[in-house]
CSV table of C-alpha atoms and ligand atoms in Angstrom, one decimal:
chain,number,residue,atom,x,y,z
V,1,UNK,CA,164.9,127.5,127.1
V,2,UNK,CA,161.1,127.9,126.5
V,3,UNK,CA,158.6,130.5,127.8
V,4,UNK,CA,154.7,130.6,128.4
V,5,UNK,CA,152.4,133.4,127.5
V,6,UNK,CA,151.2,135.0,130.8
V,7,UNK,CA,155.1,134.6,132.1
V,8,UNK,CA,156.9,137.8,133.3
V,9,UNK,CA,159.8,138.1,130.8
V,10,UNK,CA,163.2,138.3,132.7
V,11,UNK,CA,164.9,140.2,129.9
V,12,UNK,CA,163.9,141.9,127.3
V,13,UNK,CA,164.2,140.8,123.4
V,14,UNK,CA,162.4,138.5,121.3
V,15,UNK,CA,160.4,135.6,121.7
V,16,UNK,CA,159.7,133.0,119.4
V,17,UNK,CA,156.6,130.9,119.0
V,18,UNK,CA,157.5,127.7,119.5
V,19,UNK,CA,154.8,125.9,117.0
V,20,UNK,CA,154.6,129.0,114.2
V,21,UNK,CA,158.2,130.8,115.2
V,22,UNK,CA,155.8,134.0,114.8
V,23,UNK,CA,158.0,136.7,116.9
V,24,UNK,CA,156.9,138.5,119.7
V,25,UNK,CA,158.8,141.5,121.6
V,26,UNK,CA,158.7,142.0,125.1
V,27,UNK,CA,160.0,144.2,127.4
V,28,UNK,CA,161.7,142.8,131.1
V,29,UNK,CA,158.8,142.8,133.4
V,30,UNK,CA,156.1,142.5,131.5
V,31,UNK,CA,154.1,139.2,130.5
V,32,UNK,CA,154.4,137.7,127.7
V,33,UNK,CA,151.8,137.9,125.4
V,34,UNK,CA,150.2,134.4,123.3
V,35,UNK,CA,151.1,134.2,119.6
V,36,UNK,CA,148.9,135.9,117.3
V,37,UNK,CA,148.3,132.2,116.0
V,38,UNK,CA,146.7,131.6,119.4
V,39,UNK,CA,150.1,129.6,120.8
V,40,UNK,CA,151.6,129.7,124.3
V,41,UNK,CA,154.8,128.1,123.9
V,42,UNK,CA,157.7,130.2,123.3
V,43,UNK,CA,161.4,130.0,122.2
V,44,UNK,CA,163.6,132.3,124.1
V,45,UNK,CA,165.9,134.0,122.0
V,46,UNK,CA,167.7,137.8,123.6
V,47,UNK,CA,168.4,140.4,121.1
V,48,UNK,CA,171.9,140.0,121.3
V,49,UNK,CA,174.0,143.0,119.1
V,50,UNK,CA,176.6,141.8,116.6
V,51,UNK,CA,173.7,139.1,115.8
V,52,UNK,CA,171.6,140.5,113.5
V,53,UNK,CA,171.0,138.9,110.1
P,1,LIG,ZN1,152.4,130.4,117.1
């Protein structure tokens, strides 16, 4: 599932740049933000407990 920069997440938890995999953090509600490395395109991944590494 991929996301844009400028979206409204739909759940909150970690986003992953889909050209750098630089993470991002957003909250449910609120747009997500471009990579620091000036991408847009963005992995989807929830933090999801018990997954941690
Ligand atoms: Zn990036």
């Amino acid at each position: 599932m991929a996301a844009h920069a400028g979206e409204k997440a739909q759940k909150t938890g970690d986003f992953y740049c889909a050209h750098c995999s630089e993470k991002v953090h957003v909250t449910q509600g609120h747009e997500i933000p471009p990579c620091p490395n000036g991408h847009a395109t963005f992995e989807t991944r929830r933090n999801e407990p018990g997954n941690k590494s």
